[in-house]
XYZ file of N, CA, C and O in Angstrom:
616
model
N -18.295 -6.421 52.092
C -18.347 -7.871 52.115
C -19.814 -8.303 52.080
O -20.641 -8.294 52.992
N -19.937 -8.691 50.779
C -21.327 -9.661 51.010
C -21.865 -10.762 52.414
O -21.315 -11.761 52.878
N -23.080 -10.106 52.778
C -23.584 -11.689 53.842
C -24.736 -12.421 53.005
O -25.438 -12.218 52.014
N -24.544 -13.276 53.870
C -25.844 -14.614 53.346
C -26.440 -15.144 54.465
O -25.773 -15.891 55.181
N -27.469 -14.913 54.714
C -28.715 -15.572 55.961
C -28.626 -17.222 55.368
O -28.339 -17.727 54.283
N -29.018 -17.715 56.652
C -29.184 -19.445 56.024
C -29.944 -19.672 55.161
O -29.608 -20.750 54.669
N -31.019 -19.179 54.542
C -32.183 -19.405 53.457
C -31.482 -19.006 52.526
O -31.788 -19.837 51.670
N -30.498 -18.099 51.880
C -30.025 -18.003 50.948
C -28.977 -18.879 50.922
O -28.797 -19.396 49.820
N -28.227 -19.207 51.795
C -27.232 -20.467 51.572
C -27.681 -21.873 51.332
O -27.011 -22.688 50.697
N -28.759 -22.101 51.828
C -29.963 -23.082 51.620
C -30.426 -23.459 50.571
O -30.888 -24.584 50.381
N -30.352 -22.447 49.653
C -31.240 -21.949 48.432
C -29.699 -22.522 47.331
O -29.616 -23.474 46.555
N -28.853 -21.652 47.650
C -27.821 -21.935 46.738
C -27.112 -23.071 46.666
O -26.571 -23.436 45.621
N -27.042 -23.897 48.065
C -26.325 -25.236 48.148
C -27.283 -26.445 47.847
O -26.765 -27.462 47.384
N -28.451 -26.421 48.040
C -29.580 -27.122 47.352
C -29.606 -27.978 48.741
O -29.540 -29.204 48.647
N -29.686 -27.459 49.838
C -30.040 -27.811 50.950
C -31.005 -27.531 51.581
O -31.612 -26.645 50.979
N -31.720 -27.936 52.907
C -32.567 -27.032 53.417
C -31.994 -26.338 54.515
O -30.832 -26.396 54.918
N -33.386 -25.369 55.154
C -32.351 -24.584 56.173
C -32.080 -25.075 57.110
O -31.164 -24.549 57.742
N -32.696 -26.264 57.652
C -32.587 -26.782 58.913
C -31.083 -27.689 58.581
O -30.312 -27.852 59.527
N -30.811 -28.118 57.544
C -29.778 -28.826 57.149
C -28.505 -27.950 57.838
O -27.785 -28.331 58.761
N -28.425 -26.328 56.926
C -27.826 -25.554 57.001
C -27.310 -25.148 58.603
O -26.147 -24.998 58.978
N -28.467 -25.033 59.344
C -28.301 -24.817 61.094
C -27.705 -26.082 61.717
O -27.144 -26.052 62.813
N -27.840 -27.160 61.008
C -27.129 -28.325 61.589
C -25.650 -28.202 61.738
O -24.921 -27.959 62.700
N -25.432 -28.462 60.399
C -24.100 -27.926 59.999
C -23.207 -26.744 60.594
O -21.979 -26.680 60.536
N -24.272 -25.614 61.310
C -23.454 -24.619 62.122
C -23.503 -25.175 63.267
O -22.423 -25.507 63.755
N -24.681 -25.426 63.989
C -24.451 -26.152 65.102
C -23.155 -27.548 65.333
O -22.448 -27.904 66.276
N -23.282 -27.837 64.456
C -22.075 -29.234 64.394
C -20.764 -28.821 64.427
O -19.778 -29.542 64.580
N -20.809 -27.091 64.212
C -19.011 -26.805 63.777
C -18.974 -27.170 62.512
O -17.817 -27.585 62.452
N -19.401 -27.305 61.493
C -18.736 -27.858 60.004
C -18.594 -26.392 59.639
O -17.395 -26.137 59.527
N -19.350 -25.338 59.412
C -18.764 -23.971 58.735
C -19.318 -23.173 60.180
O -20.316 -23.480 60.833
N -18.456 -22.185 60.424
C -18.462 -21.429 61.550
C -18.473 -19.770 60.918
O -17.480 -19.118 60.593
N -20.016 -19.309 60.861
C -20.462 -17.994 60.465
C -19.262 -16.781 60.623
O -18.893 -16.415 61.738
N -18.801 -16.306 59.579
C -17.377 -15.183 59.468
C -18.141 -14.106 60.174
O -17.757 -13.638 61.245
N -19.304 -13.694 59.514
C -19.899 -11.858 59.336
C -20.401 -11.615 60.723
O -19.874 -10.736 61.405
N -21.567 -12.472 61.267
C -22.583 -12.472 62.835
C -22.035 -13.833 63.022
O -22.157 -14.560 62.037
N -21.421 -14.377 64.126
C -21.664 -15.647 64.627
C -22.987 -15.880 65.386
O -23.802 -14.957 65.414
N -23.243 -16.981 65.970
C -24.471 -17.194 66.291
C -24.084 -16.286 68.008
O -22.906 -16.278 68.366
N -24.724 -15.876 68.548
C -25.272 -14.393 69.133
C -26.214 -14.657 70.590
O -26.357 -13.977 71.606
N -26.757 -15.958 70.163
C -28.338 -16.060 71.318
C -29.332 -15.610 70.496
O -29.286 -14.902 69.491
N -30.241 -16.131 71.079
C -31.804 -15.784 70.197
C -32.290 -14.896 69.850
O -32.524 -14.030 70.693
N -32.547 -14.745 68.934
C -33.218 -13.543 67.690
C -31.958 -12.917 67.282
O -32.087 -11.798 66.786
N -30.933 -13.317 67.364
C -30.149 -12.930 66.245
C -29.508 -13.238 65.090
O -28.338 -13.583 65.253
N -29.846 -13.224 64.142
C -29.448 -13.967 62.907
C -28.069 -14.379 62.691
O -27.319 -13.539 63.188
N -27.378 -15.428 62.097
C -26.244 -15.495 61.946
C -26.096 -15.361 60.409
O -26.814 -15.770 59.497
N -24.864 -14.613 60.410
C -24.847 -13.845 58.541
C -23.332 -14.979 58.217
O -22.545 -15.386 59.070
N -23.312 -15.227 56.902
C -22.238 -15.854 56.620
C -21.800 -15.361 55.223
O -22.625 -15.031 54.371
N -20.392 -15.323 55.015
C -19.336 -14.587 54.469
C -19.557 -15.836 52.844
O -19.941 -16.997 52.982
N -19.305 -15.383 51.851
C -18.689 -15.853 50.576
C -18.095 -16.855 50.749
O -18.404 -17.965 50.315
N -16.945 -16.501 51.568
C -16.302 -17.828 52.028
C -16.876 -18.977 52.784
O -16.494 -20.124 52.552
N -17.966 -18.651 53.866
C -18.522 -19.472 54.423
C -19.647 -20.206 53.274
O -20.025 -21.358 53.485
N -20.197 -19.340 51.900
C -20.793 -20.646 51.099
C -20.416 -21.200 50.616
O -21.037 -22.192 50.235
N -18.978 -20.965 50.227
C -18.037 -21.929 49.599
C -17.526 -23.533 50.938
O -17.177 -24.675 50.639
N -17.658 -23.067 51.963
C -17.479 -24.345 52.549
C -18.802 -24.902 53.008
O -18.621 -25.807 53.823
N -19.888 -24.696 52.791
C -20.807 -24.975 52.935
C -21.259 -26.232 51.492
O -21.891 -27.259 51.742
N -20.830 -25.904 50.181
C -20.895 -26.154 49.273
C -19.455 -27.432 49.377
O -19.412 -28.330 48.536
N -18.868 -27.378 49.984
C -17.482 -28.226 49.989
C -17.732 -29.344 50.911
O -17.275 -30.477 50.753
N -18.436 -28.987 51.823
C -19.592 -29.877 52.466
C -20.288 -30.987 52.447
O -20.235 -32.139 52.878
N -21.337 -29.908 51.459
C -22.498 -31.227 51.168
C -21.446 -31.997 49.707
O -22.065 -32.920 49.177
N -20.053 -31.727 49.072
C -19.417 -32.281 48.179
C -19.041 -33.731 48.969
O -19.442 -34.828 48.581
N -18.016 -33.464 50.393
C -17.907 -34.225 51.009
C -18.945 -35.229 51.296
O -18.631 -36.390 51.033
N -20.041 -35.033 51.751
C -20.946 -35.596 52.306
C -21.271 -36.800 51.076
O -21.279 -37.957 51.495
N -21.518 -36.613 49.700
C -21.530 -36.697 48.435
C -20.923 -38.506 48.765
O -21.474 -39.603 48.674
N -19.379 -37.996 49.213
C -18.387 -39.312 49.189
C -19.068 -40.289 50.179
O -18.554 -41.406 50.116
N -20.210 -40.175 51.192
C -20.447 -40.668 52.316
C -19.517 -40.670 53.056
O -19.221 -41.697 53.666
N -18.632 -39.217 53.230
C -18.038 -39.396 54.991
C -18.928 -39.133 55.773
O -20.022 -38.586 55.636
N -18.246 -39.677 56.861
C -19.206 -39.403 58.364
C -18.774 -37.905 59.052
O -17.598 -37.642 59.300
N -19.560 -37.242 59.242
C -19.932 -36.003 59.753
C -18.247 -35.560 60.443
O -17.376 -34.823 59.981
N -18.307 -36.543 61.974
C -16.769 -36.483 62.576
C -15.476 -36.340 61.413
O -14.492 -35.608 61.518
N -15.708 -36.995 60.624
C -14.387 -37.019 59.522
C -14.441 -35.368 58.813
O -13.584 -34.514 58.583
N -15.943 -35.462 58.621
C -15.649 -33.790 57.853
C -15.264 -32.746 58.816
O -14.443 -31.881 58.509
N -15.851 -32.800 60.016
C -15.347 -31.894 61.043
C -14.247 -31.940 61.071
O -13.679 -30.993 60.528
N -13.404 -32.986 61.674
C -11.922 -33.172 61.289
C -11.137 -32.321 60.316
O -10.316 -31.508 60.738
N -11.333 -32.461 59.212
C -11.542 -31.785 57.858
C -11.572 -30.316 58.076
O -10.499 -29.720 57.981
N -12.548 -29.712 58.327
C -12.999 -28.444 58.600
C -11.653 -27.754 59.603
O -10.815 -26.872 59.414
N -11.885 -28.410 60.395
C -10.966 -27.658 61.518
C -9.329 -27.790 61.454
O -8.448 -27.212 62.089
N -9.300 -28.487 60.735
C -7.563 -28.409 60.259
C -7.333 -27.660 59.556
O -6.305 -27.011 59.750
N -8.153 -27.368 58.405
C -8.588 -26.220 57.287
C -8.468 -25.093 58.294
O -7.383 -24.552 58.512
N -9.471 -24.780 58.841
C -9.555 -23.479 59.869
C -7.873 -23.364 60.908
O -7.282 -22.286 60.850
N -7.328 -24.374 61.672
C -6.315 -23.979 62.091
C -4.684 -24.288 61.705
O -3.675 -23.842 62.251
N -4.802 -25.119 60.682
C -3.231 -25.656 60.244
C -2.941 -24.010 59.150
O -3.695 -23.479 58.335
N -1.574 -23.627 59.604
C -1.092 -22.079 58.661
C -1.114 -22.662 57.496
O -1.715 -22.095 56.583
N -0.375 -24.104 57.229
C -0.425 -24.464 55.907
C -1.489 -23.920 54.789
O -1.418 -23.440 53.658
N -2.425 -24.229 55.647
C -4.214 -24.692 54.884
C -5.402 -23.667 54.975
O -6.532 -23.596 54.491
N -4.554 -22.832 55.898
C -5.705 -21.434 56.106
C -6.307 -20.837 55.383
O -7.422 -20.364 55.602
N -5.389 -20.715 53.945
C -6.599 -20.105 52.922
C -6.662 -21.369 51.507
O -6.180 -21.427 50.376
N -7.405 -22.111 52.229
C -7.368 -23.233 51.254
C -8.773 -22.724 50.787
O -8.848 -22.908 49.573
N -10.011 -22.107 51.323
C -10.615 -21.873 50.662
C -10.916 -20.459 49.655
O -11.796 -20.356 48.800
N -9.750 -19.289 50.111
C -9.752 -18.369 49.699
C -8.620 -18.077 48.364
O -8.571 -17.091 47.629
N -7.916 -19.084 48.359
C -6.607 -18.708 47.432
C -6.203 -19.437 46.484
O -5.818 -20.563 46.797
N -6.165 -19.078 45.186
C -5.976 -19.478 43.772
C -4.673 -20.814 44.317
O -4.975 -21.966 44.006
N -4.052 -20.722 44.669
C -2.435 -21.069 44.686
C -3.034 -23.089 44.679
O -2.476 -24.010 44.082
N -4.416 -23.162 45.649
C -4.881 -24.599 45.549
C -5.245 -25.139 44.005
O -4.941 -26.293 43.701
N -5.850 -24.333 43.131
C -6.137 -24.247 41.933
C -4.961 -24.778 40.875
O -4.943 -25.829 40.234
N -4.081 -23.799 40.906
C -2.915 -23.526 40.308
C -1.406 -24.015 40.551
O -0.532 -24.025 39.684
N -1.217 -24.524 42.232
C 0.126 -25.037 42.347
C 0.002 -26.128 43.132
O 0.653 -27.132 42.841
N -1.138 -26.119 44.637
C -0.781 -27.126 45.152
C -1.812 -28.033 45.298
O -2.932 -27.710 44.903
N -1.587 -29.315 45.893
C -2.629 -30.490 45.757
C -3.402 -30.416 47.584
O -2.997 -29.567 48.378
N -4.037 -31.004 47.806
C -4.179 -31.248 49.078
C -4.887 -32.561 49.449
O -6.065 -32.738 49.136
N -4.374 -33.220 49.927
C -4.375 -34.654 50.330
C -5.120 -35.343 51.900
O -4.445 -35.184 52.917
N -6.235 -35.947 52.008
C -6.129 -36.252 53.166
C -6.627 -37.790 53.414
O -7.510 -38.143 52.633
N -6.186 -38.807 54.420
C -6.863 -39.914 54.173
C -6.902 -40.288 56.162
O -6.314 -39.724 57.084
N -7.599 -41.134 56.152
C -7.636 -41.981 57.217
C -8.414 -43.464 57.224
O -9.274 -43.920 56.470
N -7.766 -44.002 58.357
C -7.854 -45.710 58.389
C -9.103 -45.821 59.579
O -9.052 -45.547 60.778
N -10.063 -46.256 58.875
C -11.378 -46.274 60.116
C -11.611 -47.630 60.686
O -12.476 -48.002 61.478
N -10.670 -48.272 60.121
C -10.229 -49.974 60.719
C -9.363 -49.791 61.760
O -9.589 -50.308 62.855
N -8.362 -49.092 61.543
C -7.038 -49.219 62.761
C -7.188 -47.688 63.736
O -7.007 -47.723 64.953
N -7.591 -46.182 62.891
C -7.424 -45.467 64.020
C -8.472 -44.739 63.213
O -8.425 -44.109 62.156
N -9.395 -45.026 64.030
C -10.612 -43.603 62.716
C -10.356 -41.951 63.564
O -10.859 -40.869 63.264
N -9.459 -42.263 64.610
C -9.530 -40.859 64.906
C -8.041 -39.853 64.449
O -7.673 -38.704 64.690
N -7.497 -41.006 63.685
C -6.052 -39.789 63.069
C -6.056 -39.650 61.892
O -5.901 -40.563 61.080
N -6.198 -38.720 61.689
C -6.714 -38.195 60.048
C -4.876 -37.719 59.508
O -3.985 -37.251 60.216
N -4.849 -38.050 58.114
C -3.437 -37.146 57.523
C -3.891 -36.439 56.554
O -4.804 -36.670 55.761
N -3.008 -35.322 56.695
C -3.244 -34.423 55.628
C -1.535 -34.399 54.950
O -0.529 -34.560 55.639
N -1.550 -34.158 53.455
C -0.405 -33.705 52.911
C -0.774 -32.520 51.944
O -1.871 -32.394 51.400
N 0.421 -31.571 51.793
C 0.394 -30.963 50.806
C 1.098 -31.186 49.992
O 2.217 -31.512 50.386
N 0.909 -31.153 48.625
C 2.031 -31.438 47.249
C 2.029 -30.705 46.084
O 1.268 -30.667 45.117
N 2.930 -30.196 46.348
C 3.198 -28.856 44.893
C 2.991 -29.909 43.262
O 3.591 -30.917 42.891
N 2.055 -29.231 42.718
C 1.883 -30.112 41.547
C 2.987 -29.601 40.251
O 3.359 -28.570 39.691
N 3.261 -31.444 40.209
C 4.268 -31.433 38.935
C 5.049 -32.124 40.018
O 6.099 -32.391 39.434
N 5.186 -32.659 41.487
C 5.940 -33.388 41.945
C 5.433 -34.916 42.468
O 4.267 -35.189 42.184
N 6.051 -35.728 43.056
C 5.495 -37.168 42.978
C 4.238 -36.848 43.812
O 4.422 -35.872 44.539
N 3.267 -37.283 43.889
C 2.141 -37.218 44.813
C 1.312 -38.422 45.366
O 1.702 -39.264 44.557
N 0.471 -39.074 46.150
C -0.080 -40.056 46.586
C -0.831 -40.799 45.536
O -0.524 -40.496 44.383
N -1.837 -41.791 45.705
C -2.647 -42.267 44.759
C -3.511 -41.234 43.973
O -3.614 -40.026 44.185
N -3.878 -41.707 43.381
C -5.226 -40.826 42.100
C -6.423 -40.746 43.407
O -6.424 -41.446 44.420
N -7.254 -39.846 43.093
C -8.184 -39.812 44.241
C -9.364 -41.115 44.226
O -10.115 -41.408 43.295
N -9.276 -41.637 45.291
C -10.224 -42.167 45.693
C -10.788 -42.410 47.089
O -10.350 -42.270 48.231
N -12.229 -42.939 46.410
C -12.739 -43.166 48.199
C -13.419 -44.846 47.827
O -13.765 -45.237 46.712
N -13.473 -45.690 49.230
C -14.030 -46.550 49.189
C -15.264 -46.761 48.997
O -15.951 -46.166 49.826
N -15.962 -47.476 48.106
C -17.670 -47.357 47.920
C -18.695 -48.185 48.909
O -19.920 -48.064 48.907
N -17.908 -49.065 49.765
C -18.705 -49.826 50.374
C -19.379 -48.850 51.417
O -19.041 -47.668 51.487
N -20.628 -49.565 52.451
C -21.221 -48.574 52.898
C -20.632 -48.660 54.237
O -21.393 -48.327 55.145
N -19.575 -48.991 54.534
C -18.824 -48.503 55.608
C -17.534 -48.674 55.431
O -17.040 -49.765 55.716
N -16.613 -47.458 54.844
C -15.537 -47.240 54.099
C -14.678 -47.436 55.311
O -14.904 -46.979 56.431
N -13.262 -48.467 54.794
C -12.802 -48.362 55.860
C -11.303 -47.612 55.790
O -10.919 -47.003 56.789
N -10.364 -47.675 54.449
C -9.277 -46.619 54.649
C -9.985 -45.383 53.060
O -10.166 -45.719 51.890
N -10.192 -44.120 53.656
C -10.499 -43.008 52.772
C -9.381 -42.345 52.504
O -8.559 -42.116 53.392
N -9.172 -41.865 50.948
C -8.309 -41.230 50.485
C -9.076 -40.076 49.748
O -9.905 -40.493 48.940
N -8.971 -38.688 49.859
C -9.437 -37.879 49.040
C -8.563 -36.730 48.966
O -7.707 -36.245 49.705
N -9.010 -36.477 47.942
C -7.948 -35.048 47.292
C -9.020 -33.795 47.263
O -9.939 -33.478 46.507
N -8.506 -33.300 48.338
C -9.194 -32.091 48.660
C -9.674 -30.879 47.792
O -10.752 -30.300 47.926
N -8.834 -30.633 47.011
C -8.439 -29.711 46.082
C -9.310 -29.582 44.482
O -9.396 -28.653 43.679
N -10.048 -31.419 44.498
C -10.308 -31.268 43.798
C -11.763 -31.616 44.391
O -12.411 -31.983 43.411
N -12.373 -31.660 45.242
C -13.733 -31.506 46.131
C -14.318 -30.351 45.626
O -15.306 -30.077 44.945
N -12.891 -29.421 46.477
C -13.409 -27.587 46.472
C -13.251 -27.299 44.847
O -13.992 -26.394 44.463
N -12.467 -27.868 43.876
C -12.995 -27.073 42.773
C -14.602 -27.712 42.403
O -15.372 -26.819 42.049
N -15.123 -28.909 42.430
C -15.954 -29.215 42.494
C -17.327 -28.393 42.844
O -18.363 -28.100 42.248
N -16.822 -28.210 43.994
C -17.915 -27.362 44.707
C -17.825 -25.978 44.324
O -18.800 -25.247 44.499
N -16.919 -25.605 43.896
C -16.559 -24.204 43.470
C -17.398 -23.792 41.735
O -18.003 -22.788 41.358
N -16.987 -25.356 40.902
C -18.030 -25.150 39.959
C -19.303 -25.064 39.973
O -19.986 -24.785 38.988
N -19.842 -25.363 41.419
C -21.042 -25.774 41.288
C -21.770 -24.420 42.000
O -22.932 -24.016 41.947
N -20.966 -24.073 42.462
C -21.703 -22.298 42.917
C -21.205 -21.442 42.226
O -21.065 -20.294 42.647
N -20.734 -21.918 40.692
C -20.392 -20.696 40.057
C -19.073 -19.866 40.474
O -19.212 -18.643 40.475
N -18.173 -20.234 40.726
C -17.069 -19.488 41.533
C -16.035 -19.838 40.893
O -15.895 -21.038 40.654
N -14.905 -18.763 40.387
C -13.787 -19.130 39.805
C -12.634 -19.366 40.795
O -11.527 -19.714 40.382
């Protein structure tokens, strides 16, 4: 299994590194290979971890707020549904992934759906442009291929 130190994930996501340590510190991608350890030990991160690193700064892209991507992140990491949403063709190829929330009425309940494509599905993706969005709709699925083109990844 390939690792990646933060300067090379840095390098490849067109971030810096301090960006990169934020982002671990915040919980947004949580190091597969070394987790963070205590001092002087490097934290190594997995293929998979630059792919959500890269899915990330995509998000970020839309102007969500940090809490929303965490949100995001960690449903990814614990819903069985969604567990290998970043590892497995099947998002590519069969299913959609959906998530929105209302930052007017409850900014803290996020929905997620899944929808086998070729069946009815929610709106076309969008997000609100104003600079404080208040109901977000995004299609997950097509973030990570996004980000997936953009690090070169089939």
């Amino acid at each position: 299994m390939k690792g990646y130190r933060k300067q090379e994930i840095a390098r490849r996501v067109g971030k810096s590194v301090s960006v990169i340590q934020s982002w671990t510190d915040q919980k947004l991608v949580l190091p597969e290979i070394i987790p963070a350890q205590g001092r002087g030990i490097a934290r190594v991160y997995s293929e998979k971890n630059l792919l959500e690193f890269a899915f990330v700064a995509e998000l970020l892209s839309f102007r969500l707020r940090l809490e929303t991507i965490r949100a995001i992140m960690e449903h990814i990491r614990q819903s069985d549904s969604v567990k290998d949403f970043f590892t497995s063709v099947r998002w590519a190829d069969e299913y959609q992934l959906f998530f929105s929330t209302d930052n007017r009425e409850s900014p803290d309940v996020h929905l997620f759906r899944v929808v086998k494509k070729g069946t009815s599905s929610p709106a076309a993706e969008m997000i609100d442009e104003s600079d404080s969005p208040a109901v977000i709709f995004v299609q997950l699925d097509k973030v990570l291929a996004e980000a997936k083109r953009r690090m070169g990844v089939k």
